[in-house]
């Protein structure tokens, strides 16, 4: 028996294939009564990829997708994404099942067996950066959408779609603003091995420095791997080691910037001159830098919604070419008082 297509459903109802596609993707322009007719005909013909609303309308079991997440309560940034994602999926009568994984792999760790069964129809991956755990998730069957990845697991190696916060051009613009304000000695702080987004931000910083012919001094940069539980000690050790200081630090995130600001506030005699900081994410969690530094606003609500819609698309179209999507933040400027 040949596979039933959207065109078969359209022909059976004497409507266009576009109308069927709109109904399946919950787009405007199709009345509720016509949607019900399309769903009924799809079930009658045995269409294999019924969308969630069609399954629910027919009295079938609700669909369930899994969210694999590490340290979900560690920052309001992540909870904002997750909550918006759950809210969006609920509009399609889709349950979001939370699967928590540790921040670091241990030899006794295994993924829940439910992820290898037919109990979930898609998987979203958020805030998972351990290489071993991310590799295990990547090998799971079924449709997957990743929010960010690690530099060693590029988009071509991922078995799923990838959504990234655009960092290269945004960080290049932030660095350029520092340069235009008169800064020449600019350092960079952030673990570029931790996440692809961190690496892209570092490359954006380098691009601006190179374009303006400014030297990147290694002693002003901390880019090595940093244990997620050792940021305070690692950054303090780095700052203690400085024989002289740059006039500005480009930081991979507001999270990193707040450690530097805390150090400077607690050790004013060790700071030889005013320092300008920049960040990324514009989170309200770090009040010591909130409103005081140049940063980039990342729309967490939009990210959550985009993740949900991408997962819906991927579960309905598992054979479509894999996609990589960039969400571009906007830069928030403050007055530079360091110079």
mmCIF file of C-alpha atoms in Angstrom:
data_model
loop_
_atom_site.group_PDB
_atom_site.id
_atom_site.type_symbol
_atom_site.label_atom_id
_atom_site.label_comp_id
_atom_site.label_asym_id
_atom_site.label_seq_id
_atom_site.Cartn_x
_atom_site.Cartn_y
_atom_site.Cartn_z
ATOM 1 C CA UNK A 1 0.000 0.000 0.000
ATOM 2 C CA UNK A 2 1.360 3.410 -0.992
ATOM 3 C CA UNK A 3 1.940 6.039 1.662
ATOM 4 C CA UNK A 4 -0.884 8.549 2.028
ATOM 5 C CA UNK A 5 0.152 12.129 1.279
ATOM 6 C CA UNK A 6 -1.330 15.574 1.895
ATOM 7 C CA UNK A 7 -2.259 15.663 -1.792
ATOM 8 C CA UNK A 8 -4.343 12.490 -1.350
ATOM 9 C CA UNK A 9 -6.257 14.162 1.481
ATOM 10 C CA UNK A 10 -6.715 17.328 -0.564
ATOM 11 C CA UNK A 11 -7.936 15.405 -3.623
ATOM 12 C CA UNK A 12 -10.402 13.405 -1.521
ATOM 13 C CA UNK A 13 -11.959 16.641 -0.217
ATOM 14 C CA UNK A 14 -11.576 18.581 -3.483
ATOM 15 C CA UNK A 15 -9.485 21.279 -1.803
ATOM 16 C CA UNK A 16 -5.914 22.486 -2.295
ATOM 17 C CA UNK A 17 -2.861 20.855 -0.759
ATOM 18 C CA UNK A 18 -1.960 24.270 0.678
ATOM 19 C CA UNK A 19 -5.199 24.269 2.680
ATOM 20 C CA UNK A 20 -4.362 20.848 4.126
ATOM 21 C CA UNK A 21 -0.867 22.019 5.008
ATOM 22 C CA UNK A 22 -2.257 25.113 6.762
ATOM 23 C CA UNK A 23 -4.624 22.944 8.804
ATOM 24 C CA UNK A 24 -1.845 20.584 9.849
ATOM 25 C CA UNK A 25 0.443 23.468 10.824
ATOM 26 C CA UNK A 26 -2.292 25.403 12.664
ATOM 27 C CA UNK A 27 -1.993 28.396 10.350
ATOM 28 C CA UNK A 28 -4.635 31.057 9.745
ATOM 29 C CA UNK A 29 -7.069 30.831 6.845
ATOM 30 C CA UNK A 30 -8.756 27.509 7.597
ATOM 31 C CA UNK A 31 -12.051 27.394 9.505
ATOM 32 C CA UNK A 32 -12.491 25.051 12.452
ATOM 33 C CA UNK A 33 -15.156 23.044 10.586
ATOM 34 C CA UNK A 34 -12.867 22.573 7.577
ATOM 35 C CA UNK A 35 -9.987 21.590 9.864
ATOM 36 C CA UNK A 36 -12.166 18.905 11.424
ATOM 37 C CA UNK A 37 -13.080 17.577 7.971
ATOM 38 C CA UNK A 38 -9.403 17.481 6.989
ATOM 39 C CA UNK A 39 -8.420 15.687 10.198
ATOM 40 C CA UNK A 40 -11.255 13.172 9.821
ATOM 41 C CA UNK A 41 -10.263 12.409 6.228
ATOM 42 C CA UNK A 42 -6.592 12.101 7.221
ATOM 43 C CA UNK A 43 -7.465 9.523 9.897
ATOM 44 C CA UNK A 44 -9.803 7.701 7.498
ATOM 45 C CA UNK A 45 -7.091 7.405 4.833
ATOM 46 C CA UNK A 46 -4.443 6.384 7.392
ATOM 47 C CA UNK A 47 -2.205 9.421 7.083
ATOM 48 C CA UNK A 48 0.920 8.554 9.089
ATOM 49 C CA UNK A 49 1.992 11.989 10.336
ATOM 50 C CA UNK A 50 -1.068 13.371 12.047
ATOM 51 C CA UNK A 51 -0.334 16.648 13.891
ATOM 52 C CA UNK A 52 -1.035 16.889 17.607
ATOM 53 C CA UNK A 53 -4.296 18.810 17.239
ATOM 54 C CA UNK A 54 -5.626 16.203 14.810
ATOM 55 C CA UNK A 55 -4.799 13.368 17.174
ATOM 56 C CA UNK A 56 -6.390 15.180 20.120
ATOM 57 C CA UNK A 57 -9.522 16.037 18.138
ATOM 58 C CA UNK A 58 -9.958 12.396 17.206
ATOM 59 C CA UNK A 59 -9.944 11.184 20.774
ATOM 60 C CA UNK A 60 -6.457 9.759 20.522
ATOM 61 C CA UNK A 61 -3.781 9.903 23.236
ATOM 62 C CA UNK A 62 -2.105 13.294 23.554
ATOM 63 C CA UNK A 63 1.375 13.657 22.157
ATOM 64 C CA UNK A 64 4.357 13.953 24.482
ATOM 65 C CA UNK A 65 7.768 15.465 23.802
ATOM 66 C CA UNK A 66 10.757 15.420 26.140
ATOM 67 C CA UNK A 67 12.848 18.308 27.364
ATOM 68 C CA UNK A 68 16.358 17.222 28.336
ATOM 69 C CA UNK A 69 17.801 19.929 30.562
ATOM 70 C CA UNK A 70 20.693 20.375 32.984
ATOM 71 C CA UNK A 71 20.542 22.728 35.997
ATOM 72 C CA UNK A 72 17.142 24.153 34.952
ATOM 73 C CA UNK A 73 16.752 26.267 38.087
ATOM 74 C CA UNK A 74 20.271 27.704 38.072
ATOM 75 C CA UNK A 75 19.287 30.908 36.296
ATOM 76 C CA UNK A 76 16.172 32.838 35.363
ATOM 77 C CA UNK A 77 17.560 32.928 31.817
ATOM 78 C CA UNK A 78 16.933 29.213 31.356
ATOM 79 C CA UNK A 79 13.636 29.052 33.225
ATOM 80 C CA UNK A 80 12.284 31.833 31.012
ATOM 81 C CA UNK A 81 13.035 29.770 27.908
ATOM 82 C CA UNK A 82 11.630 26.558 29.359
ATOM 83 C CA UNK A 83 8.401 28.068 30.667
ATOM 84 C CA UNK A 84 7.646 29.767 27.348
ATOM 85 C CA UNK A 85 8.350 26.552 25.511
ATOM 86 C CA UNK A 86 5.936 24.598 27.728
ATOM 87 C CA UNK A 87 3.305 27.288 27.291
ATOM 88 C CA UNK A 88 3.577 27.203 23.510
ATOM 89 C CA UNK A 89 3.388 23.421 23.306
ATOM 90 C CA UNK A 90 0.304 23.371 25.525
ATOM 91 C CA UNK A 91 -1.489 25.391 22.837
ATOM 92 C CA UNK A 92 -1.109 22.332 20.617
ATOM 93 C CA UNK A 93 -2.200 19.883 23.359
ATOM 94 C CA UNK A 94 1.323 18.553 23.622
ATOM 95 C CA UNK A 95 2.725 17.445 26.959
ATOM 96 C CA UNK A 96 6.278 18.437 27.848
ATOM 97 C CA UNK A 97 8.072 15.790 29.889
ATOM 98 C CA UNK A 98 11.086 17.058 31.830
ATOM 99 C CA UNK A 99 14.212 14.882 31.855
ATOM 100 C CA UNK A 100 16.916 16.241 34.149
ATOM 101 C CA UNK A 101 20.548 15.314 33.539
ATOM 102 C CA UNK A 102 23.631 16.222 35.596
ATOM 103 C CA UNK A 103 25.992 19.032 34.635
ATOM 104 C CA UNK A 104 28.918 16.614 34.398
ATOM 105 C CA UNK A 105 29.089 12.983 33.323
ATOM 106 C CA UNK A 106 29.917 10.223 35.800
ATOM 107 C CA UNK A 107 30.531 6.595 34.900
ATOM 108 C CA UNK A 108 27.305 5.406 36.518
ATOM 109 C CA UNK A 109 25.104 7.811 34.534
ATOM 110 C CA UNK A 110 22.660 6.506 31.940
ATOM 111 C CA UNK A 111 19.855 8.237 30.101
ATOM 112 C CA UNK A 112 16.310 7.208 31.111
ATOM 113 C CA UNK A 113 15.112 4.255 29.063
ATOM 114 C CA UNK A 114 11.902 6.089 28.194
ATOM 115 C CA UNK A 115 13.884 8.217 25.752
ATOM 116 C CA UNK A 116 14.733 5.183 23.648
ATOM 117 C CA UNK A 117 11.120 4.051 23.355
ATOM 118 C CA UNK A 118 8.100 5.358 21.483
ATOM 119 C CA UNK A 119 6.801 7.179 24.569
ATOM 120 C CA UNK A 120 8.099 10.539 23.316
ATOM 121 C CA UNK A 121 7.742 11.851 19.781
ATOM 122 C CA UNK A 122 10.419 14.491 19.915
ATOM 123 C CA UNK A 123 13.224 15.797 22.095
ATOM 124 C CA UNK A 124 14.332 19.337 22.909
ATOM 125 C CA UNK A 125 17.795 19.807 24.413
ATOM 126 C CA UNK A 126 18.480 22.885 26.551
ATOM 127 C CA UNK A 127 21.497 23.842 28.685
ATOM 128 C CA UNK A 128 23.305 20.513 28.222
ATOM 129 C CA UNK A 129 27.016 21.081 27.622
ATOM 130 C CA UNK A 130 28.833 18.034 28.967
ATOM 131 C CA UNK A 131 30.436 16.390 25.878
ATOM 132 C CA UNK A 132 29.689 12.804 26.916
ATOM 133 C CA UNK A 133 26.079 13.415 27.916
ATOM 134 C CA UNK A 134 25.430 15.552 24.847
ATOM 135 C CA UNK A 135 26.917 12.795 22.694
ATOM 136 C CA UNK A 136 24.590 10.241 24.289
ATOM 137 C CA UNK A 137 21.595 12.498 23.656
ATOM 138 C CA UNK A 138 22.674 13.045 20.059
ATOM 139 C CA UNK A 139 22.482 9.292 19.405
ATOM 140 C CA UNK A 140 18.900 8.962 20.664
ATOM 141 C CA UNK A 141 16.337 8.043 17.988
ATOM 142 C CA UNK A 142 13.619 10.403 16.866
ATOM 143 C CA UNK A 143 13.337 14.115 16.037
ATOM 144 C CA UNK A 144 15.545 16.445 18.075
ATOM 145 C CA UNK A 145 16.072 20.187 18.416
ATOM 146 C CA UNK A 146 19.140 21.562 20.221
ATOM 147 C CA UNK A 147 19.496 25.007 21.759
ATOM 148 C CA UNK A 148 23.234 25.585 21.397
ATOM 149 C CA UNK A 149 25.902 22.890 21.241
ATOM 150 C CA UNK A 150 29.595 22.458 22.046
ATOM 151 C CA UNK A 151 32.420 23.352 19.645
ATOM 152 C CA UNK A 152 33.394 19.695 19.166
ATOM 153 C CA UNK A 153 29.838 18.664 18.234
ATOM 154 C CA UNK A 154 29.161 20.948 15.295
ATOM 155 C CA UNK A 155 25.870 21.370 13.474
ATOM 156 C CA UNK A 156 26.981 18.870 10.829
ATOM 157 C CA UNK A 157 27.492 16.213 13.508
ATOM 158 C CA UNK A 158 24.204 16.865 15.288
ATOM 159 C CA UNK A 159 21.343 14.496 14.528
ATOM 160 C CA UNK A 160 18.771 17.240 14.776
ATOM 161 C CA UNK A 161 18.049 20.914 14.268
ATOM 162 C CA UNK A 162 20.156 23.584 15.966
ATOM 163 C CA UNK A 163 19.049 26.970 17.278
ATOM 164 C CA UNK A 164 21.827 29.393 18.202
ATOM 165 C CA UNK A 165 21.904 32.830 19.769
ATOM 166 C CA UNK A 166 23.853 34.833 17.199
ATOM 167 C CA UNK A 167 27.146 35.833 18.772
ATOM 168 C CA UNK A 168 29.827 36.509 16.188
ATOM 169 C CA UNK A 169 28.447 39.705 14.655
ATOM 170 C CA UNK A 170 26.876 40.904 17.898
ATOM 171 C CA UNK A 171 30.107 40.560 19.871
ATOM 172 C CA UNK A 172 32.043 42.129 17.016
ATOM 173 C CA UNK A 173 29.713 45.152 17.221
ATOM 174 C CA UNK A 174 30.109 45.361 20.998
ATOM 175 C CA UNK A 175 33.894 45.258 20.691
ATOM 176 C CA UNK A 176 33.779 47.863 17.956
ATOM 177 C CA UNK A 177 31.811 50.192 20.236
ATOM 178 C CA UNK A 178 34.588 49.912 22.820
ATOM 179 C CA UNK A 179 37.196 50.698 20.188
ATOM 180 C CA UNK A 180 35.238 53.686 18.916
ATOM 181 C CA UNK A 181 35.052 54.932 22.502
ATOM 182 C CA UNK A 182 38.848 54.996 22.618
ATOM 183 C CA UNK A 183 39.750 51.610 24.080
ATOM 184 C CA UNK A 184 42.791 49.887 22.598
ATOM 185 C CA UNK A 185 43.789 47.406 25.290
ATOM 186 C CA UNK A 186 40.815 45.050 25.470
ATOM 187 C CA UNK A 187 40.758 41.585 27.003
ATOM 188 C CA UNK A 188 38.286 38.724 26.672
ATOM 189 C CA UNK A 189 36.972 36.481 29.444
ATOM 190 C CA UNK A 190 34.923 33.342 28.929
ATOM 191 C CA UNK A 191 35.345 29.589 28.498
ATOM 192 C CA UNK A 192 35.303 29.192 24.708
ATOM 193 C CA UNK A 193 35.323 25.395 24.949
ATOM 194 C CA UNK A 194 32.095 25.288 26.975
ATOM 195 C CA UNK A 195 29.589 26.251 24.285
ATOM 196 C CA UNK A 196 29.478 27.080 20.610
ATOM 197 C CA UNK A 197 27.905 30.432 21.489
ATOM 198 C CA UNK A 198 30.884 31.325 23.694
ATOM 199 C CA UNK A 199 33.301 30.444 20.922
ATOM 200 C CA UNK A 200 31.376 32.530 18.390
ATOM 201 C CA UNK A 201 31.479 35.519 20.750
ATOM 202 C CA UNK A 202 35.233 35.153 21.131
ATOM 203 C CA UNK A 203 35.675 34.992 17.362
ATOM 204 C CA UNK A 204 33.574 38.150 17.020
ATOM 205 C CA UNK A 205 35.820 39.922 19.521
ATOM 206 C CA UNK A 206 38.927 38.803 17.581
ATOM 207 C CA UNK A 207 37.389 39.943 14.303
ATOM 208 C CA UNK A 208 36.902 43.509 15.546
ATOM 209 C CA UNK A 209 40.362 43.684 17.105
ATOM 210 C CA UNK A 210 41.921 42.424 13.853
ATOM 211 C CA UNK A 211 39.930 44.832 11.681
ATOM 212 C CA UNK A 212 41.149 47.786 13.732
ATOM 213 C CA UNK A 213 44.724 46.503 13.839
ATOM 214 C CA UNK A 214 44.745 46.117 17.623
ATOM 215 C CA UNK A 215 46.900 43.499 19.309
ATOM 216 C CA UNK A 216 45.211 40.773 21.315
ATOM 217 C CA UNK A 217 47.377 40.290 24.373
ATOM 218 C CA UNK A 218 47.126 36.714 25.715
ATOM 219 C CA UNK A 219 47.705 37.877 29.286
ATOM 220 C CA UNK A 220 44.474 39.889 29.066
ATOM 221 C CA UNK A 221 42.417 36.884 27.971
ATOM 222 C CA UNK A 222 40.988 33.971 29.943
ATOM 223 C CA UNK A 223 39.541 31.506 27.442
ATOM 224 C CA UNK A 224 40.514 28.117 28.890
ATOM 225 C CA UNK A 225 38.017 25.615 30.271
ATOM 226 C CA UNK A 226 36.511 26.666 33.594
ATOM 227 C CA UNK A 227 34.695 24.247 35.865
ATOM 228 C CA UNK A 228 31.144 25.512 36.282
ATOM 229 C CA UNK A 229 31.506 25.422 40.052
ATOM 230 C CA UNK A 230 34.893 27.205 40.100
ATOM 231 C CA UNK A 231 34.229 30.500 38.339
ATOM 232 C CA UNK A 232 34.886 32.665 41.390
ATOM 233 C CA UNK A 233 38.265 31.124 42.172
ATOM 234 C CA UNK A 234 39.380 30.871 38.530
ATOM 235 C CA UNK A 235 38.509 34.465 37.659
ATOM 236 C CA UNK A 236 39.944 35.816 40.913
ATOM 237 C CA UNK A 237 43.171 33.905 40.272
ATOM 238 C CA UNK A 238 43.359 35.327 36.757
ATOM 239 C CA UNK A 239 42.765 38.902 37.910
ATOM 240 C CA UNK A 240 45.295 38.517 40.731
ATOM 241 C CA UNK A 241 47.896 37.482 38.162
ATOM 242 C CA UNK A 242 47.615 40.657 36.064
ATOM 243 C CA UNK A 243 50.760 42.779 36.183
ATOM 244 C CA UNK A 244 48.828 45.526 34.424
ATOM 245 C CA UNK A 245 45.208 45.759 33.326
ATOM 246 C CA UNK A 246 43.488 46.505 30.029
ATOM 247 C CA UNK A 247 40.989 49.356 29.948
ATOM 248 C CA UNK A 248 38.118 47.026 29.037
ATOM 249 C CA UNK A 249 37.058 43.386 29.209
ATOM 250 C CA UNK A 250 34.686 41.784 26.727
ATOM 251 C CA UNK A 251 32.913 39.048 28.680
ATOM 252 C CA UNK A 252 31.182 36.031 27.164
ATOM 253 C CA UNK A 253 28.135 36.642 29.387
ATOM 254 C CA UNK A 254 26.714 38.824 32.141
ATOM 255 C CA UNK A 255 27.438 35.843 34.374
ATOM 256 C CA UNK A 256 31.174 36.222 33.741
ATOM 257 C CA UNK A 257 31.032 40.015 33.962
ATOM 258 C CA UNK A 258 29.437 39.950 37.399
ATOM 259 C CA UNK A 259 32.411 38.011 38.822
ATOM 260 C CA UNK A 260 34.816 40.663 37.541
ATOM 261 C CA UNK A 261 32.689 43.488 38.877
ATOM 262 C CA UNK A 262 32.509 41.754 42.255
ATOM 263 C CA UNK A 263 36.303 41.395 42.327
ATOM 264 C CA UNK A 264 36.810 45.068 41.491
ATOM 265 C CA UNK A 265 34.286 46.167 44.113
ATOM 266 C CA UNK A 266 35.964 44.046 46.780
ATOM 267 C CA UNK A 267 39.565 44.834 45.765
ATOM 268 C CA UNK A 268 39.620 48.468 44.623
ATOM 269 C CA UNK A 269 43.314 48.908 45.418
ATOM 270 C CA UNK A 270 44.245 46.122 42.998
ATOM 271 C CA UNK A 271 42.530 47.848 40.074
ATOM 272 C CA UNK A 272 44.929 50.469 38.645
ATOM 273 C CA UNK A 273 42.356 52.427 36.633
ATOM 274 C CA UNK A 274 38.644 52.386 35.705
ATOM 275 C CA UNK A 275 37.614 49.299 33.732
ATOM 276 C CA UNK A 276 34.772 49.037 31.237
ATOM 277 C CA UNK A 277 32.954 45.701 31.129
ATOM 278 C CA UNK A 278 30.643 44.224 28.530
ATOM 279 C CA UNK A 279 28.409 41.202 28.856
ATOM 280 C CA UNK A 280 25.865 39.152 26.984
ATOM 281 C CA UNK A 281 22.289 37.917 27.770
ATOM 282 C CA UNK A 282 21.003 40.995 29.681
ATOM 283 C CA UNK A 283 19.763 38.859 32.543
ATOM 284 C CA UNK A 284 18.364 40.578 35.637
ATOM 285 C CA UNK A 285 19.973 37.949 37.858
ATOM 286 C CA UNK A 286 23.267 39.790 38.341
ATOM 287 C CA UNK A 287 22.346 43.102 39.896
ATOM 288 C CA UNK A 288 25.934 44.320 40.377
ATOM 289 C CA UNK A 289 26.245 44.754 36.589
ATOM 290 C CA UNK A 290 22.597 45.249 35.662
ATOM 291 C CA UNK A 291 22.277 48.544 33.784
ATOM 292 C CA UNK A 292 25.985 49.289 34.231
ATOM 293 C CA UNK A 293 27.526 47.418 31.299
ATOM 294 C CA UNK A 294 27.111 47.120 27.552
ATOM 295 C CA UNK A 295 25.316 43.846 26.923
ATOM 296 C CA UNK A 296 23.103 42.023 24.418
ATOM 297 C CA UNK A 297 19.459 41.324 25.117
ATOM 298 C CA UNK A 298 18.536 37.723 24.384
ATOM 299 C CA UNK A 299 14.743 37.329 24.042
ATOM 300 C CA UNK A 300 14.166 34.245 26.192
ATOM 301 C CA UNK A 301 10.444 34.165 25.474
ATOM 302 C CA UNK A 302 11.072 34.158 21.749
ATOM 303 C CA UNK A 303 13.707 31.461 22.161
ATOM 304 C CA UNK A 304 11.273 29.230 24.030
ATOM 305 C CA UNK A 305 8.565 29.740 21.452
ATOM 306 C CA UNK A 306 11.000 29.179 18.595
ATOM 307 C CA UNK A 307 12.210 25.947 20.187
ATOM 308 C CA UNK A 308 8.642 24.707 20.547
ATOM 309 C CA UNK A 309 7.670 25.566 16.966
ATOM 310 C CA UNK A 310 10.841 24.017 15.581
ATOM 311 C CA UNK A 311 10.143 20.815 17.488
ATOM 312 C CA UNK A 312 6.581 20.786 16.134
ATOM 313 C CA UNK A 313 7.912 21.155 12.611
ATOM 314 C CA UNK A 314 10.544 18.476 13.100
ATOM 315 C CA UNK A 315 8.088 15.932 14.556
ATOM 316 C CA UNK A 316 5.688 16.547 11.656
ATOM 317 C CA UNK A 317 8.462 16.523 9.045
ATOM 318 C CA UNK A 318 11.181 14.161 10.318
ATOM 319 C CA UNK A 319 12.677 13.686 6.867
ATOM 320 C CA UNK A 320 13.061 17.382 6.040
ATOM 321 C CA UNK A 321 16.650 18.680 5.760
ATOM 322 C CA UNK A 322 18.155 19.634 9.105
ATOM 323 C CA UNK A 323 18.030 23.308 9.946
ATOM 324 C CA UNK A 324 20.239 25.780 11.804
ATOM 325 C CA UNK A 325 18.570 28.975 12.985
ATOM 326 C CA UNK A 326 20.194 32.100 14.448
ATOM 327 C CA UNK A 327 18.322 34.333 16.886
ATOM 328 C CA UNK A 328 19.935 37.772 16.813
ATOM 329 C CA UNK A 329 19.894 39.815 20.037
ATOM 330 C CA UNK A 330 20.072 43.577 20.194
ATOM 331 C CA UNK A 331 22.802 45.555 21.929
ATOM 332 C CA UNK A 332 22.045 47.575 25.039
ATOM 333 C CA UNK A 333 24.442 50.495 25.487
ATOM 334 C CA UNK A 334 25.385 52.458 28.580
ATOM 335 C CA UNK A 335 27.569 55.505 29.027
ATOM 336 C CA UNK A 336 31.246 54.584 29.110
ATOM 337 C CA UNK A 337 32.677 56.253 32.205
ATOM 338 C CA UNK A 338 35.961 54.315 32.337
ATOM 339 C CA UNK A 339 37.945 56.649 30.072
#
